[in-house]
Coordinates of C-alpha atoms and ligand atoms in Angstrom, one line a residue:
X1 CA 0.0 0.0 0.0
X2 CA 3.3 2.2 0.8
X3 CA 5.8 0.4 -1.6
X4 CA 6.9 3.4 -3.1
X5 CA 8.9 5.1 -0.4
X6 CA 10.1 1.6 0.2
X7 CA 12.9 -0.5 -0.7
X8 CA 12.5 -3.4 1.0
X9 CA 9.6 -5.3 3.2
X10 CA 9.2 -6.1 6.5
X11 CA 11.7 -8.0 8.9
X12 CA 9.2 -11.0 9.9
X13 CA 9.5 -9.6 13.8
X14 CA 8.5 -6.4 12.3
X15 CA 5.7 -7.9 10.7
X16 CA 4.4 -9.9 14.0
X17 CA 4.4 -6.7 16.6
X18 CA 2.6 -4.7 13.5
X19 CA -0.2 -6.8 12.2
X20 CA -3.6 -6.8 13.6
X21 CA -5.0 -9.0 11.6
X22 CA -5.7 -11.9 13.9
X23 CA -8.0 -9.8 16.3
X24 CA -9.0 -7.1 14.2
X25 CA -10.9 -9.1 11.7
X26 CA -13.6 -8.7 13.9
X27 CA -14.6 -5.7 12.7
X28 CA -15.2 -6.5 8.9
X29 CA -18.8 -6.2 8.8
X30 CA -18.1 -2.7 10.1
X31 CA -14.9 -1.7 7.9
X32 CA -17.6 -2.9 5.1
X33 CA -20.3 -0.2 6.6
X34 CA -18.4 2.7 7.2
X35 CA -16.3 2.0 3.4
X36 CA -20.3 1.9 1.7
X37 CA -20.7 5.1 3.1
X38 CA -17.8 6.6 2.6
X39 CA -17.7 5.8 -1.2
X40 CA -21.8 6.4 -1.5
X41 CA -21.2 9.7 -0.3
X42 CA -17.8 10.3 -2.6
X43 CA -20.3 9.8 -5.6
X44 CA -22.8 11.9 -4.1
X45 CA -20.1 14.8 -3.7
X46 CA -18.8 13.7 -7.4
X47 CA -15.4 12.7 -6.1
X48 CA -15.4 9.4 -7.7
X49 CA -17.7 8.5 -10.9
X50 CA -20.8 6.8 -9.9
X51 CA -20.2 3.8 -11.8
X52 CA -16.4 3.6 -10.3
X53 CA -19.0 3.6 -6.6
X54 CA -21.4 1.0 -7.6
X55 CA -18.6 -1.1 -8.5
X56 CA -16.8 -0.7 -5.1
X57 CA -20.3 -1.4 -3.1
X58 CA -20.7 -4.0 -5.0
X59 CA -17.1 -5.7 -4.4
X60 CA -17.8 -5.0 -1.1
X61 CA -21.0 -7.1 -1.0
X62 CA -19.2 -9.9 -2.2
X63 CA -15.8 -9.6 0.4
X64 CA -18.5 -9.5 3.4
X65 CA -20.0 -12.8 1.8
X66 CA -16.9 -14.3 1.8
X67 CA -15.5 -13.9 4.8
X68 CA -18.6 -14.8 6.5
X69 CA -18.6 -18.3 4.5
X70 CA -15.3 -18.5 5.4
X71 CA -13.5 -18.3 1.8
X72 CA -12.0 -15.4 2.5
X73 CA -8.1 -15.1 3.1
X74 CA -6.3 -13.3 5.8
X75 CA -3.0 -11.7 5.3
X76 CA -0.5 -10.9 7.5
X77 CA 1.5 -8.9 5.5
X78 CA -1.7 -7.4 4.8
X79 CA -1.5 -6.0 8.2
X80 CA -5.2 -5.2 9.2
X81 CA -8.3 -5.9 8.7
X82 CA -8.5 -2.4 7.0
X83 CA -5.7 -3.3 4.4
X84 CA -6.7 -6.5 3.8
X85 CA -10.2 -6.2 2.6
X86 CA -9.2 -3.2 0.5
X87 CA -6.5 -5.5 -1.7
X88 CA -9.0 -8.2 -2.1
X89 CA -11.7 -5.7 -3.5
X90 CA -8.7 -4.9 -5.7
X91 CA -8.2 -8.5 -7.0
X92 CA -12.1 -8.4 -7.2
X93 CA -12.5 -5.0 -9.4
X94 CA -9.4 -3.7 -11.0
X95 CA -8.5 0.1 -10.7
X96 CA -12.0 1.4 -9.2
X97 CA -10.8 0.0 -5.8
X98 CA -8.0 2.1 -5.5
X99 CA -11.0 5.3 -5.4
X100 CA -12.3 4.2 -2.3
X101 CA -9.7 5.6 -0.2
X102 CA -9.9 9.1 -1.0
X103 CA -10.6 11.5 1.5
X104 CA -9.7 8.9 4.3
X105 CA -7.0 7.3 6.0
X106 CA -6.9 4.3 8.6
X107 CA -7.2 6.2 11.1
X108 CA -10.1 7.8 10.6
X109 CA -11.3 4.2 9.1
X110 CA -10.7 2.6 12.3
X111 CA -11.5 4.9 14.6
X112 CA -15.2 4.6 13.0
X113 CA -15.1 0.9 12.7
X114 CA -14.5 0.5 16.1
X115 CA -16.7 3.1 17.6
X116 CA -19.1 0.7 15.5
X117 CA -18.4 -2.3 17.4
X118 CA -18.7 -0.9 20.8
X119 CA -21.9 0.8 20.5
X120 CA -23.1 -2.2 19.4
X121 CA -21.4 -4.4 22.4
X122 CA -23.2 -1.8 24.5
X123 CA -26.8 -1.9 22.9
X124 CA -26.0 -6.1 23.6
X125 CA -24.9 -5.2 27.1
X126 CA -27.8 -2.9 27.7
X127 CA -30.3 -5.5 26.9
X128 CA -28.7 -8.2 29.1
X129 CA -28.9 -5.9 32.3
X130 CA -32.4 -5.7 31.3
X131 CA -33.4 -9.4 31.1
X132 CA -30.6 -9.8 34.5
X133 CA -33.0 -7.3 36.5
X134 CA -36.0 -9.2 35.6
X135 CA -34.7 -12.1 36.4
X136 CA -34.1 -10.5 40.0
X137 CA -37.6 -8.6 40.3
X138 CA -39.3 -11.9 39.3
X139 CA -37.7 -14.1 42.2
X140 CA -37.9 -10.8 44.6
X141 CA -41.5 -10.5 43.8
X142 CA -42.1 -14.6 44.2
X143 CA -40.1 -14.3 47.7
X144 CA -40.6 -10.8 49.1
X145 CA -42.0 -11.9 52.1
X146 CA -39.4 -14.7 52.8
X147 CA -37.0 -13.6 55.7
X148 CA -33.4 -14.3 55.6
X149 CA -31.1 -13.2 57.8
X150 CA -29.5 -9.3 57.2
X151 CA -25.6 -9.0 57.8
X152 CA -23.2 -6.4 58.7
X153 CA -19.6 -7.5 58.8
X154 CA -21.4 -10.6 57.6
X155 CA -22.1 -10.7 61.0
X156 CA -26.0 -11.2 61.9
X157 CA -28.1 -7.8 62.0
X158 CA -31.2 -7.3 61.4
X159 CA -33.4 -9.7 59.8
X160 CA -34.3 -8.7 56.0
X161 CA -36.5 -10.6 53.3
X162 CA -34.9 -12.5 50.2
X163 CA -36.6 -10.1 47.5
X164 CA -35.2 -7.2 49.4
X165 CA -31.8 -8.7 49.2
X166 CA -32.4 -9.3 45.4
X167 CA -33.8 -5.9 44.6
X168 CA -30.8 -4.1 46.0
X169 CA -28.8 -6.1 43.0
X170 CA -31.6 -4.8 41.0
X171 CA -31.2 -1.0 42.4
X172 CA -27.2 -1.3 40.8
X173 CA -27.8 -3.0 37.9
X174 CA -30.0 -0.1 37.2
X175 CA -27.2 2.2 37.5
X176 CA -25.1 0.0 35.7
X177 CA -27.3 0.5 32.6
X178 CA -27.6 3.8 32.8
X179 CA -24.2 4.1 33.0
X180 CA -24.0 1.7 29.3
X181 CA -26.6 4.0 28.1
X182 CA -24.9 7.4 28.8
X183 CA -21.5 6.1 27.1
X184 CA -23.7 4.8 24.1
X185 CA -24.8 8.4 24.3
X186 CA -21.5 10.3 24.4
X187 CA -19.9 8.3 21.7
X188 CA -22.5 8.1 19.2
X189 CA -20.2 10.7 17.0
X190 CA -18.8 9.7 13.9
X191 CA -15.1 10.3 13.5
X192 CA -15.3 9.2 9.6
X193 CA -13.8 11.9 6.7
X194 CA -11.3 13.3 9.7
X195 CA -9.0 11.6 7.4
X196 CA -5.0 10.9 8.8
X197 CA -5.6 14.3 11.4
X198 CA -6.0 17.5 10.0
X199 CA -9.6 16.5 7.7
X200 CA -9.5 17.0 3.9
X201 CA -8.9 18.9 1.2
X202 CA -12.1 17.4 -0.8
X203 CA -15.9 18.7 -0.4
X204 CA -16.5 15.6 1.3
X205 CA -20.2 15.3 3.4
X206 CA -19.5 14.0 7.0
X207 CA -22.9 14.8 8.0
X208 CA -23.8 12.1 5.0
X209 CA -21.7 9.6 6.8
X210 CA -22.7 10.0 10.3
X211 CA -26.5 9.8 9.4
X212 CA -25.6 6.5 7.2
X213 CA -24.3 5.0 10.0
X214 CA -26.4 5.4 12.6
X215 CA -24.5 8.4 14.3
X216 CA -26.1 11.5 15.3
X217 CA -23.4 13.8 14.3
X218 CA -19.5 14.2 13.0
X219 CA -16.8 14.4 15.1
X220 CA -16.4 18.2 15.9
X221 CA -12.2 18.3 15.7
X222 CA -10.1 15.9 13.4
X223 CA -7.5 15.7 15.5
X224 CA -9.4 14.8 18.9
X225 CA -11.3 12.0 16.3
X226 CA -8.6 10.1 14.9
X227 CA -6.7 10.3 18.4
X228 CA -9.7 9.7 21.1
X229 CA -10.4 6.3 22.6
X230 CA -12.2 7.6 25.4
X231 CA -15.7 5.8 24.3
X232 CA -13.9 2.9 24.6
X233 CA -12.3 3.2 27.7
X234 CA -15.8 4.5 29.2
X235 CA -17.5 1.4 28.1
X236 CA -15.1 -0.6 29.8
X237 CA -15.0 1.3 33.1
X238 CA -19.2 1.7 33.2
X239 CA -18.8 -2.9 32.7
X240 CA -15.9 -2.6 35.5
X241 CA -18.3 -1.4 37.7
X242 CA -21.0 -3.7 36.5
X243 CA -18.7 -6.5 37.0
X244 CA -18.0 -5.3 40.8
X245 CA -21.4 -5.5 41.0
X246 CA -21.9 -9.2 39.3
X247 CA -19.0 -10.5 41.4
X248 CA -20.7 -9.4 44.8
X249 CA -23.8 -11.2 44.0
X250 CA -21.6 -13.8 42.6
X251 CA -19.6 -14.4 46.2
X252 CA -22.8 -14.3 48.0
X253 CA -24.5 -17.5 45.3
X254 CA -21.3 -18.7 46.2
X255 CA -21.7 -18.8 49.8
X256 CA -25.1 -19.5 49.8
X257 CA -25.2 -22.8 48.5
X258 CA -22.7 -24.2 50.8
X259 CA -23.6 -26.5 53.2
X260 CA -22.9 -24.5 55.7
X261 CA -25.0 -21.6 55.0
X262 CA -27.4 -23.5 52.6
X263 CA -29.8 -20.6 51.4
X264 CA -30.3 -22.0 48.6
X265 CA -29.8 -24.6 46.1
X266 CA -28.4 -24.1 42.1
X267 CA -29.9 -26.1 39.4
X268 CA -27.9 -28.7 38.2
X269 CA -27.6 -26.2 34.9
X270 CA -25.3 -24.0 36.4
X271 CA -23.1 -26.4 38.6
X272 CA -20.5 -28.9 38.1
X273 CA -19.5 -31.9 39.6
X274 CA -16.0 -33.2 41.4
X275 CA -14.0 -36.2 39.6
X276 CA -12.7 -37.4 43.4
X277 CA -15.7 -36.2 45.6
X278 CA -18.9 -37.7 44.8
X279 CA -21.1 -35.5 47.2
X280 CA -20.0 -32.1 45.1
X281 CA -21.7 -29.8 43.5
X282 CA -20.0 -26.5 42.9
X283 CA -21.2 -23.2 42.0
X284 CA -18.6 -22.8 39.3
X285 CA -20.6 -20.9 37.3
X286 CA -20.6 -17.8 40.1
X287 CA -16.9 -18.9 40.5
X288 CA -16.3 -17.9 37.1
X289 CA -18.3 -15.1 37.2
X290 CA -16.7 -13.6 40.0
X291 CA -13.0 -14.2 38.2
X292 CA -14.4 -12.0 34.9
X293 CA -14.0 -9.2 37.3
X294 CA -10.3 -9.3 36.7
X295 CA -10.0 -9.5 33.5
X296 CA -12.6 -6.5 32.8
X297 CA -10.4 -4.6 35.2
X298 CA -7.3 -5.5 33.7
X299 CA -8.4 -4.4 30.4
X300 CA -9.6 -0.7 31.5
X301 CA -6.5 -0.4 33.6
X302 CA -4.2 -1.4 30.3
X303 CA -5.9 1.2 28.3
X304 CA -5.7 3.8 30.7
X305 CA -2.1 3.4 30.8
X306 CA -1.5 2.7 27.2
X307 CA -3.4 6.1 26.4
X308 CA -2.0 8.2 29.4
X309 CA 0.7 10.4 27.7
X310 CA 0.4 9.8 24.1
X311 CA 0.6 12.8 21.9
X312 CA -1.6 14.1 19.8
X313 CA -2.8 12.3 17.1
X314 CA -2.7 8.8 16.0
X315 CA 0.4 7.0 17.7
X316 CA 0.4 2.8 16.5
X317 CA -0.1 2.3 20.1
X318 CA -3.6 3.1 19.7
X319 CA -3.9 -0.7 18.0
X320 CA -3.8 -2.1 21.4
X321 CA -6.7 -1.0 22.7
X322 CA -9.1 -3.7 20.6
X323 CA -7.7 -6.8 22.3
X324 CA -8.7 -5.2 25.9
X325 CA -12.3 -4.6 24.7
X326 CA -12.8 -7.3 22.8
X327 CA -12.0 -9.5 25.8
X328 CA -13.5 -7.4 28.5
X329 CA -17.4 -6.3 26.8
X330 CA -17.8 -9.7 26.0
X331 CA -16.3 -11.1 29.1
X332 CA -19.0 -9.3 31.0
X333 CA -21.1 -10.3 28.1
X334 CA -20.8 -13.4 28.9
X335 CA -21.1 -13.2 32.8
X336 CA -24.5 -11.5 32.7
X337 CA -26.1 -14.3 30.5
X338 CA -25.1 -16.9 33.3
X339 CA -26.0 -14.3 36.2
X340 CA -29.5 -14.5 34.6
X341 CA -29.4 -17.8 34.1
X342 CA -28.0 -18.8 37.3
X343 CA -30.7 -16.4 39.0
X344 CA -33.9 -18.1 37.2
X345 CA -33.1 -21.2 38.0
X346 CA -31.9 -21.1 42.1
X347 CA -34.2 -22.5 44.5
X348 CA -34.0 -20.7 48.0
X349 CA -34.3 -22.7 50.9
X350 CA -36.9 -20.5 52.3
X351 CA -37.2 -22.8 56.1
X352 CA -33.3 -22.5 56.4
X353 CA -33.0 -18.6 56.0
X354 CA -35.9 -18.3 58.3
X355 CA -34.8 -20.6 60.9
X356 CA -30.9 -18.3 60.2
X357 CA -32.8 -15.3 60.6
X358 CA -34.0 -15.8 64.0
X359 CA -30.8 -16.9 65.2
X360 CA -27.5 -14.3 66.0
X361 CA -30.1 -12.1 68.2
X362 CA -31.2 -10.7 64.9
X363 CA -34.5 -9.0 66.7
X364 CA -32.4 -6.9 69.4
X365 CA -33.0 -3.8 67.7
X366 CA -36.7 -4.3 67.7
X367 CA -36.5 -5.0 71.8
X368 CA -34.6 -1.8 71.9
X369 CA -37.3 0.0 69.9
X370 CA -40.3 -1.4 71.6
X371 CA -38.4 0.1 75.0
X372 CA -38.2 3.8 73.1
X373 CA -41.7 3.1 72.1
X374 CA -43.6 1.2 74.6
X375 CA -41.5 2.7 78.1
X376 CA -40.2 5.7 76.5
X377 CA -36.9 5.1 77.0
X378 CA -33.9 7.3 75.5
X379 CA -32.7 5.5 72.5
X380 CA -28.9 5.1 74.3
X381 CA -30.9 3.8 77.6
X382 CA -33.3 1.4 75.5
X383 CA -29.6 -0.1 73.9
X384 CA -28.2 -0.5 76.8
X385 CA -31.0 -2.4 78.4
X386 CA -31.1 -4.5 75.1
X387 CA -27.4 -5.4 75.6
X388 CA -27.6 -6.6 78.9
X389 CA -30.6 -8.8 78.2
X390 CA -28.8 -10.1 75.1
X391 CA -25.2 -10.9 77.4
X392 CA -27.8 -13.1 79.7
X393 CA -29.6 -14.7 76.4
X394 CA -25.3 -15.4 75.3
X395 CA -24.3 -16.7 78.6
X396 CA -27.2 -19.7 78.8
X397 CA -26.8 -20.4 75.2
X398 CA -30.8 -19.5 74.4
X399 CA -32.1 -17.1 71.7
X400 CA -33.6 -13.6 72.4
X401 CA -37.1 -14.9 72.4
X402 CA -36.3 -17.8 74.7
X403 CA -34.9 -15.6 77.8
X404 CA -37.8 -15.6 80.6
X405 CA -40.2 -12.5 81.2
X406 CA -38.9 -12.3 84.5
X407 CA -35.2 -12.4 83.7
X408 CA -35.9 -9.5 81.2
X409 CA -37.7 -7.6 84.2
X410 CA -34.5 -8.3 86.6
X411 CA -32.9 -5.7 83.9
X412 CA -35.8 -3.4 83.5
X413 CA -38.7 -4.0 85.5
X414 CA -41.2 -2.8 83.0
X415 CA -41.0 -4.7 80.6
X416 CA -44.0 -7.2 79.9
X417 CA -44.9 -9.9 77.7
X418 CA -45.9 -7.4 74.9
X419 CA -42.6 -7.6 74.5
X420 CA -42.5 -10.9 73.0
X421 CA -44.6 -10.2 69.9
X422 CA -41.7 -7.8 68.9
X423 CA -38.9 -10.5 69.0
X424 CA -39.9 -12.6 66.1
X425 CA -38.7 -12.1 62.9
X426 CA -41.7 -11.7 60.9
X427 CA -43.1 -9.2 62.9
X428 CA -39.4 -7.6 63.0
X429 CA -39.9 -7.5 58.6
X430 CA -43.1 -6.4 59.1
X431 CA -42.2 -3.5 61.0
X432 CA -39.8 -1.9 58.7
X433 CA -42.2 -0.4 56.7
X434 CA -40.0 2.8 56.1
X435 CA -39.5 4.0 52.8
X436 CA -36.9 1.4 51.1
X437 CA -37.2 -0.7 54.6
X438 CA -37.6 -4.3 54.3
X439 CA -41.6 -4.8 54.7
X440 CA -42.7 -7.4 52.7
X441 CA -45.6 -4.9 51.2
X442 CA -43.1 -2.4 49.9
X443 CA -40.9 -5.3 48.4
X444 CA -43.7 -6.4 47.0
X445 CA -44.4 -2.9 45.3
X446 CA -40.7 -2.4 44.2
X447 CA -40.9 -5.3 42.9
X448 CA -43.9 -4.6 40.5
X449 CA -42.7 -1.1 40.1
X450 CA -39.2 -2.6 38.3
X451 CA -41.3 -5.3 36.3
X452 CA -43.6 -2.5 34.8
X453 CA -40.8 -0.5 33.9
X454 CA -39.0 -3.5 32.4
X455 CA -41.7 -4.2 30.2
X456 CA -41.6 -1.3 28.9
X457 CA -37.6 -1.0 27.9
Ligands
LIG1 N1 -4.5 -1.3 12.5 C1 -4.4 0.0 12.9 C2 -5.1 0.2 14.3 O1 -5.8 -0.6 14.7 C3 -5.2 0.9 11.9 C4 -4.7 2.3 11.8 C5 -3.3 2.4 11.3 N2 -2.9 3.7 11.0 C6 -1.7 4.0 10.9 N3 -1.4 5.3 10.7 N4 -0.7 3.2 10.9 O2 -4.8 1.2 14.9

């Protein structure tokens, strides 16, 4: 494509740190896009002949047929994806090929193949956080009046119900996609006709370009266009913090289904079995999950840092930034389709969490509130009180509900059996009826609330 300021080709070390090839054919259906519009518009603007246009679409037609039948013939020498397509419309049409590249240059090309790809990775990604949340509101809904015990230090607190626990995950996957949304948003600018950096010298239509391709607008300033990987590097942090997210929810399926905490069961469809250990059943699935994490991290970090300091415009380093999305986006891709999977298909053990949830003193806070309500104790007081009763429930080994009206009266004589109906954990769910609290109504309602809107996008 250069051969005449050169002499001689490429040492073969040379040729492996510098071809792209072998990752970067994944964006040929988009290098065939953005090249269709480019050389529509050209005839439009009466840069190239239409006939020289029809002739390039048309070559084009047939290169995307045959690399998705698998005919088609990679290069290395050819470099990139870019290059490679444009020599075989070459073999396919003679001298008309050669047209197509006026008024662009890779890096413009690429830029706008890749912006491409990752809006459409997010549009994939912001449909998968949908079905994930409905997943979630549909179990919440089912179990929003089961309790479960509510940790702190993963420590027993306060007793919670399952759907509350679920909708929280639903509450940041909800951010999550707004987050996809808002970087589909910023990036939907098309950096195509910015040429090498500085634009071009023909009456080219960018405005023709970006409508073709779905964008709302041109790229404002060549050189920020060819040189800007920012959309990228948002997409990847806004699925960083969706993987965070995944991998929380991920540990806690994790620990769950062990035997020790047995919450709940996984189906068979999401678990794996031991070659040694016959009894096994192991949440690999959330395992795996959970791992993702690192990689998407790893792949924003290693942008971030290849980007941090490189002058303006295009530097070659630039290439390196498609491996780290196209392992990260569909990394979490592929974590969110077995979240939602793993998530339809658990069974909680709805007796188990109960029977959890009473244990660990769980209802001391409501005996401390029924003193500030009931007695009118200070809140401080009505804590203190609370705390004694629960060192004398400790020291005989007994639960809260199990200590004797008249041992509770030995710490505070007013007390009476009202008290009681305070202590158990229903009534303790039932009670937090607070806005965002735990009652089993507002789950309920939150839970409907996030289906409706669901159904609707
Ligand atoms: N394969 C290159 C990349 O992905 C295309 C752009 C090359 N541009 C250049 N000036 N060498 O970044």
């Amino acid at each position: 494509m250069w051969g005449g300021r050169f002499a001689e080709g490429p040492d073969a070390i040379m040729e492996e740190i510098n071809a792209s090839i072998d990752f970067d054919r994944k964006l040929y259906r988009q290098d065939i896009d953005g090249s269709k519009a480019h050389v529509r518009m050209l005839a439009a603007q009466q840069i190239v002949a239409g006939e020289d246009a029809e002739k390039i679409v048309h070559g084009l037609d047939t290169i995307l047929s045959e690399i998705e039948a698998g005919t088609f013939a990679f290069s290395r020498a050819l470099e990139d994806i870019h290059m490679n397509i444009e020599a075989r419309l070459a073999e396919l049409i003679g001298a008309p090929a050669g047209r197509l590249h006026t008024a662009r240059s890779r890096n413009d090309q690429v830029a706008t193949d890749f912006r491409l790809w990752v809006r459409d990775t997010l549009d994939t990604l912001d449909a998968q956080l949908g079905e994930l949340m409905r997943a979630l509101a549909e179990k919440a809904e089912q179990h929003a009046g089961d309790v479960m015990p509510g940790f702190t230090h993963l420590q027993s607190a306060q007793p919670v119900t399952f759907g509350h626990h679920l909708m929280a995950y639903v509450e940041m996957f909800s951010r999550d996609r707004g987050r996809v949304r808002d970087a589909r948003k910023r990036m939907n600018e098309s950096p195509l006709g910015s040429a090498a950096l500085a634009g071009t010298s023909f009456p080219i239509d960018r405005h023709a370009t970006a409508a073709a391709l779905g964008f709302d607008r041109p790229t404002a300033n060549s050189l920020d266009a060819v040189s800007d990987r920012d959309f990228v590097i948002e997409a990847l942090s806004a699925a960083s913090l969706c993987a965070m997210h995944l991998s929380r929810l991920a540990e806690e399926i994790v620990l769950w289904c062990s035997a020790q905490f047995g919450f709940i069961r996984l189906s068979d469809k999401f678990s794996t079995g031991s070659s040694i250990m016959p009894q096994k059943k192991n949440p690999d699935a959330a395992e795996l999950v959970r791992a993702k994490t690192g990689r998407i991290y790893g792949a924003l970090h290693a942008l971030l840092v290849t980007m941090k300091g490189l002058p303006l415009a295009y530097s070659k380093d630039m290439q390196e930034d498609k491996e780290q999305a196209f392992d990260g986006l569909p990394s979490l891709s592929l974590a969110l389709a077995a979240m939602t999977g793993m998530v339809r298909d658990l069974t909680p053990d709805t007796r188990r969490m109960k029977k959890a949830a009473g244990s660990g003193y769980s209802t001391a806070t409501d005996l401390a509130d029924w003193l500030v309500r009931v007695l009118g104790l200070p809140f401080r007081d009505a804590h203190h009180v609370t705390g004694r009763i629960v060192a004398l429930a400790v020291e005989r080994g007994i639960e809260l509900h199990k200590v004797p009206l008249s041992d509770m009266q030995g710490v505070e004589p007013r007390i009476t059996a009202e008290v009681f109906s305070v202590l158990s954990v229903d009534k303790s769910v039932r009670s937090r009826t607070s806005y965002g609290g735990t009652a089993p109504a507002n789950v309920r309602k939150q839970a409907r609330r996030w289906l409706k809107a669901l159904a609707r996008n």
